[in-house]
XYZ file of C-alpha atoms in Angstrom:
409
model
C 7.603 24.861 25.497
C 9.709 21.692 25.787
C 7.727 19.825 28.437
C 9.794 21.007 31.375
C 6.722 20.572 33.556
C 6.573 16.859 32.623
C 10.087 15.698 33.448
C 8.963 13.136 36.006
C 10.677 9.956 37.232
C 9.338 7.871 34.329
C 10.861 10.309 31.830
C 14.226 10.358 33.625
C 14.290 6.581 34.187
C 13.628 6.018 30.476
C 16.698 8.133 29.662
C 18.823 6.420 32.312
C 17.829 2.909 31.212
C 18.375 3.558 27.509
C 21.609 5.562 27.448
C 23.407 2.785 25.540
C 20.486 1.981 23.225
C 20.366 2.909 19.543
C 18.213 6.064 19.197
C 16.885 4.941 15.777
C 15.632 1.710 17.340
C 14.052 3.642 20.204
C 12.170 5.859 17.753
C 10.837 2.746 15.981
C 9.756 1.163 19.258
C 8.036 4.340 20.394
C 5.833 4.437 17.291
C 3.876 1.361 18.452
C 3.657 2.147 22.169
C 1.885 4.636 24.377
C 3.866 6.665 26.901
C 2.627 9.060 29.543
C 5.678 11.279 29.052
C 7.161 12.953 25.920
C 9.146 9.986 24.634
C 10.493 11.742 21.520
C 11.995 14.421 23.746
C 13.474 11.711 25.982
C 15.131 10.036 22.977
C 16.458 13.435 21.932
C 18.118 13.676 25.367
C 19.798 10.310 24.807
C 21.150 11.471 21.434
C 22.466 14.737 22.889
C 24.051 12.970 25.856
C 25.917 10.598 23.576
C 27.221 13.458 21.433
C 28.278 15.485 24.497
C 29.564 12.595 26.629
C 33.091 14.049 26.812
C 32.331 17.691 26.162
C 29.915 18.015 29.100
C 30.768 15.019 31.278
C 30.653 17.006 34.524
C 27.109 18.176 33.868
C 25.851 14.877 32.490
C 26.503 13.233 35.846
C 23.081 14.742 36.619
C 20.410 12.710 34.820
C 18.090 15.708 35.237
C 20.300 17.888 32.996
C 18.251 18.733 29.908
C 19.051 19.825 26.342
C 16.337 21.954 24.742
C 17.443 21.051 21.179
C 20.151 19.244 19.248
C 21.522 22.610 18.113
C 21.869 23.805 21.702
C 23.964 20.720 22.452
C 26.105 21.279 19.359
C 26.723 24.942 20.188
C 27.419 24.450 23.899
C 30.887 25.433 25.101
C 33.194 22.554 26.008
C 33.274 22.375 29.820
C 37.093 22.700 29.932
C 36.983 25.755 27.660
C 34.298 27.266 29.887
C 36.543 26.575 32.881
C 39.301 28.515 31.118
C 36.887 31.433 30.596
C 36.153 31.385 34.319
C 39.884 31.231 35.071
C 40.466 34.374 32.984
C 37.634 36.229 34.737
C 38.641 35.136 38.241
C 36.270 35.302 41.191
C 34.233 37.729 43.280
C 33.177 39.686 40.192
C 29.858 40.842 38.819
C 29.565 39.045 35.451
C 26.949 39.241 32.719
C 26.620 36.631 29.964
C 24.450 38.208 27.250
C 24.186 35.050 25.084
C 23.728 32.369 27.725
C 22.411 29.547 25.519
C 22.658 26.241 27.374
C 24.477 28.067 30.176
C 27.804 26.228 30.432
C 29.822 29.454 30.585
C 27.409 31.114 33.000
C 27.483 28.044 35.265
C 31.297 28.056 35.221
C 31.417 31.737 36.189
C 28.935 31.140 39.022
C 30.706 28.020 40.286
C 33.935 30.050 40.432
C 32.434 32.451 42.946
C 31.072 35.220 40.733
C 27.711 36.946 40.784
C 26.248 36.126 37.382
C 23.430 37.507 35.251
C 22.607 35.191 32.316
C 20.441 36.538 29.488
C 18.817 34.287 26.886
C 16.283 35.231 24.211
C 15.082 31.835 22.902
C 12.255 30.566 25.088
C 13.190 26.880 25.037
C 16.826 27.627 25.882
C 15.768 30.003 28.635
C 13.542 27.300 30.167
C 16.409 24.791 30.001
C 18.790 27.369 31.466
C 16.565 27.887 34.495
C 15.957 24.150 34.890
C 19.639 23.207 34.678
C 20.909 26.062 36.854
C 18.989 24.681 39.814
C 20.698 21.312 39.292
C 24.341 22.062 38.471
C 25.199 25.191 40.433
C 24.672 26.538 43.914
C 26.335 29.794 42.898
C 24.809 33.256 42.606
C 23.142 33.263 39.184
C 20.121 35.191 37.894
C 18.420 34.206 34.622
C 16.791 36.816 32.391
C 14.507 36.060 29.420
C 15.089 39.005 27.095
C 16.760 40.425 24.033
C 20.148 41.225 25.549
C 20.776 44.432 23.585
C 17.334 45.798 24.480
C 17.923 44.812 28.106
C 21.277 46.634 28.145
C 19.686 49.783 26.712
C 17.055 49.698 29.448
C 19.583 49.089 32.220
C 22.615 51.145 31.169
C 22.045 53.691 33.913
C 21.192 51.148 36.609
C 23.646 48.266 36.153
C 27.396 48.005 35.908
C 29.390 44.786 35.476
C 33.011 43.899 35.989
C 32.915 41.484 33.021
C 30.628 41.046 30.030
C 30.827 37.724 28.168
C 29.327 37.269 24.719
C 29.273 34.232 22.463
C 27.473 35.532 19.372
C 25.686 33.202 16.964
C 27.867 32.599 13.938
C 25.215 31.641 11.398
C 23.301 33.924 9.041
C 19.581 33.819 8.252
C 20.192 30.940 5.834
C 21.974 28.919 8.580
C 25.345 29.331 6.848
C 28.422 29.661 9.059
C 29.893 33.127 9.457
C 33.209 34.164 10.975
C 33.478 37.933 11.278
C 32.140 40.003 14.157
C 30.104 42.115 11.739
C 28.189 39.008 10.566
C 27.508 37.631 14.050
C 24.295 37.885 16.056
C 24.413 40.179 17.884
C 26.538 42.307 15.570
C 29.556 42.946 17.802
C 31.025 45.759 15.712
C 27.867 47.875 15.479
C 26.967 47.294 19.122
C 30.429 47.484 20.663
C 29.846 51.010 22.104
C 26.622 49.745 23.694
C 28.100 46.673 25.359
C 31.115 48.725 26.440
C 28.814 51.140 28.238
C 27.786 48.526 30.781
C 31.015 46.642 31.555
C 34.621 47.364 32.502
C 35.981 44.242 30.769
C 34.641 42.424 27.714
C 35.246 38.816 26.655
C 34.144 37.920 23.119
C 34.096 34.287 22.037
C 34.711 33.861 18.312
C 35.279 31.286 15.608
C 38.651 29.496 15.359
C 38.841 31.012 11.862
C 38.736 34.577 13.140
C 41.334 36.870 11.549
C 42.837 38.514 14.634
C 44.696 41.211 12.691
C 41.473 42.280 10.974
C 39.551 42.276 14.267
C 42.245 44.384 15.922
C 41.791 46.977 13.185
C 38.019 46.893 13.705
C 38.160 47.045 17.530
C 41.346 48.908 18.527
C 40.476 48.576 22.232
C 41.252 44.831 22.262
C 44.078 44.119 24.715
C 44.553 40.362 24.261
C 43.612 37.333 22.211
C 43.426 33.741 23.451
C 43.579 30.892 20.941
C 42.110 27.961 22.869
C 42.649 24.316 21.941
C 41.571 21.024 23.479
C 44.222 18.334 22.913
C 45.485 20.063 19.787
C 42.080 20.907 18.266
C 41.379 24.633 18.039
C 38.003 25.396 19.633
C 37.828 29.189 19.601
C 39.515 32.551 19.593
C 38.758 34.861 22.515
C 39.108 38.610 22.090
C 39.368 40.534 25.368
C 39.076 44.201 26.233
C 40.565 44.585 29.707
C 40.568 47.612 31.925
C 44.013 49.016 32.770
C 45.787 46.954 30.076
C 47.691 48.336 27.127
C 45.921 47.942 23.765
C 48.677 49.185 21.443
C 50.398 45.783 21.173
C 47.964 43.049 22.289
C 49.200 39.910 23.978
C 48.325 36.680 22.188
C 48.046 33.507 24.247
C 47.998 30.184 22.397
C 46.922 27.561 24.911
C 46.313 23.841 24.588
C 44.186 22.242 27.308
C 43.702 18.662 28.366
C 40.213 17.187 28.335
C 39.007 15.919 31.707
C 35.760 14.869 33.352
C 36.103 17.368 36.198
C 36.074 20.437 33.897
C 39.378 21.663 35.286
C 41.966 23.855 33.558
C 44.783 21.406 32.823
C 47.367 23.085 30.572
C 49.316 20.979 28.059
C 51.190 23.935 26.577
C 51.027 27.716 26.668
C 52.665 30.108 24.241
C 52.552 33.878 24.796
C 53.548 36.373 22.125
C 52.912 40.013 21.297
C 51.101 40.936 18.094
C 54.166 42.899 16.984
C 56.183 39.646 17.048
C 54.047 37.905 14.430
C 56.348 37.273 11.481
C 57.161 34.467 9.051
C 60.706 35.613 8.390
C 62.312 32.365 9.561
C 65.427 30.443 8.470
C 64.508 27.831 5.858
C 65.840 24.284 5.970
C 67.507 22.440 3.148
C 67.044 18.786 2.184
C 70.467 18.151 3.737
C 69.071 19.171 7.161
C 66.737 16.175 7.130
C 68.859 13.264 8.280
C 68.159 10.178 10.390
C 67.906 10.978 14.118
C 67.040 14.630 13.427
C 63.710 15.897 14.762
C 60.555 17.167 13.074
C 58.354 19.600 15.016
C 54.645 19.977 14.266
C 53.119 22.938 16.151
C 49.708 22.495 17.735
C 46.669 24.122 16.118
C 46.878 27.358 18.108
C 50.498 27.944 17.062
C 49.672 27.135 13.443
C 47.068 29.881 13.509
C 49.561 32.485 14.731
C 51.882 32.328 11.718
C 54.853 33.236 13.904
C 57.631 31.078 12.475
C 60.266 33.741 13.101
C 59.555 33.759 16.854
C 59.395 29.953 16.993
C 62.881 29.683 15.488
C 64.179 32.377 17.838
C 62.870 30.659 20.966
C 64.106 27.177 20.056
C 67.766 27.217 19.136
C 68.653 25.478 15.915
C 65.091 25.219 14.568
C 64.480 25.861 10.884
C 61.217 26.002 9.017
C 61.049 23.141 6.533
C 59.954 25.476 3.713
C 58.294 28.859 3.464
C 54.885 27.253 2.888
C 55.304 24.140 5.050
C 54.350 24.667 8.686
C 56.795 22.104 10.052
C 60.204 22.630 11.654
C 63.367 20.581 11.936
C 66.447 20.470 14.139
C 69.198 18.084 15.161
C 68.480 19.086 18.782
C 65.548 17.828 20.856
C 63.382 20.525 22.446
C 60.963 18.636 24.670
C 59.071 21.810 25.632
C 58.022 22.546 22.042
C 54.249 23.262 21.882
C 53.193 20.455 19.587
C 54.115 16.993 18.357
C 57.734 15.923 17.964
C 58.952 13.174 15.631
C 62.356 11.577 15.169
C 63.384 10.833 11.585
C 64.161 7.152 11.088
C 64.888 7.430 7.378
C 64.436 9.616 4.317
C 62.671 7.544 1.673
C 63.667 7.174 -1.934
C 61.727 4.992 -4.361
C 63.506 1.796 -3.380
C 63.255 2.484 0.356
C 59.561 3.249 -0.002
C 58.933 -0.306 -1.187
C 60.177 -1.580 2.170
C 57.187 0.030 3.917
C 54.538 -1.763 1.891
C 51.875 -3.403 4.064
C 53.379 -1.853 7.191
C 51.284 0.210 9.587
C 51.794 3.971 9.509
C 49.861 7.116 10.245
C 50.248 9.471 7.294
C 50.776 13.237 7.616
C 51.022 15.522 4.593
C 51.862 19.227 4.645
C 52.181 21.148 1.384
C 52.603 17.861 -0.517
C 51.325 16.906 -3.990
C 49.198 14.010 -2.660
C 46.562 13.832 0.058
C 47.146 11.533 3.033
C 44.747 8.923 1.603
C 46.366 9.088 -1.840
C 49.837 8.700 -0.352
C 48.714 5.789 1.817
C 47.276 4.025 -1.234
C 50.357 4.709 -3.340
C 52.683 3.376 -0.631
C 50.305 0.444 0.095
C 50.316 1.172 3.805
C 47.981 -0.184 6.460
C 46.449 2.045 9.127
C 48.169 1.999 12.494
C 50.399 3.862 14.866
C 53.612 1.879 14.521
C 55.163 4.962 12.958
C 54.449 8.085 10.949
C 55.027 8.739 7.280
C 55.414 12.495 6.750
C 55.192 13.968 3.284
C 56.092 17.617 2.732
C 57.911 20.051 0.473
C 61.367 21.022 1.716
C 63.693 23.970 1.209
C 63.639 27.010 -1.024
C 63.019 24.754 -4.028
C 60.084 23.084 -2.241
C 61.274 19.559 -3.040
C 58.680 16.847 -2.260
C 60.163 14.650 0.467
C 59.019 11.561 2.383
C 60.232 10.759 5.904
C 59.615 7.654 7.969
C 59.369 8.847 11.594
C 58.664 7.825 15.164
C 56.711 10.051 17.505
C 58.607 11.243 20.585
């Protein structure tokens, strides 16, 4: 469907020679020239490669790696996240990926020493999957062009897998984003008994906005959740059903990974908590706790999602939550192993002190503050830059708006 029989040297050389060119200019040039290869598809490859330069750097070392569509590139799993999926599954297992898409997860499972079956329904993605598999993996991987649920029904009595991985589409028929399992394609809730019938362990990739407490009520068999970030940006929530693990009180792992070209699992921080420990009953700071040389703690995105301020304050002695609705913490003690950013307060700003910052360079952070970051920057007449951080937030039980000039630790 997408010219996979015409990807000759001229096609690949065009991509290689124009990787740094402006795609809009290439489209204009192509309108007045004749090419003996699908030039529009070649320009599409250049666009996708530029968008995925970091996300799929390991795979893009191969000029022959092909994207069937822009959407397939957008939806592809980050290579370091896929490596984490493979880490969780381990090796020497029989794995089925029932929503293979571009294949990044399936390739990671295969390259980790698993026997993989990758199912894809869309014809163009299936063709790309087969094409790319031959280039990027020497592992044991079998591609299947089928509706995965129909295939499972036909093979329930003949096939059994150690792990089933599913990354359901999270858009409805009108292309709007959806977040719940019931609104995904395939519908995980309705079909959970079916997918459970063919695998001992199930790994479900979901939106970062997934409500884990709601999902646990919907699928009581879930034994763990993994909130996966790349350099502080939340990429997904994984829900796992694992054989021989207790489901009554699921483990929640909030993990922040480094981004690297080798697609390796490089952990920045890891926070493990039980679902029963999720609580926001934490000690609240007062304005008097915010003094020069005290520290401000900003949890990474995965910790923010957990809403576990009580446990955070228990694990790090002396920490207080800045206010009940402000997800920042403060302490006079430095905890270098805190999972997130740490700032040292240089000064608490009043109106006269604020004038001293005019025209200086600051990054602006606001949390539960009356102004947006841009509004506060304009009001304070600050320039962009990383010479320091201006943090605006509400503090204490009275939620008093407060400004702090800080340095990042």
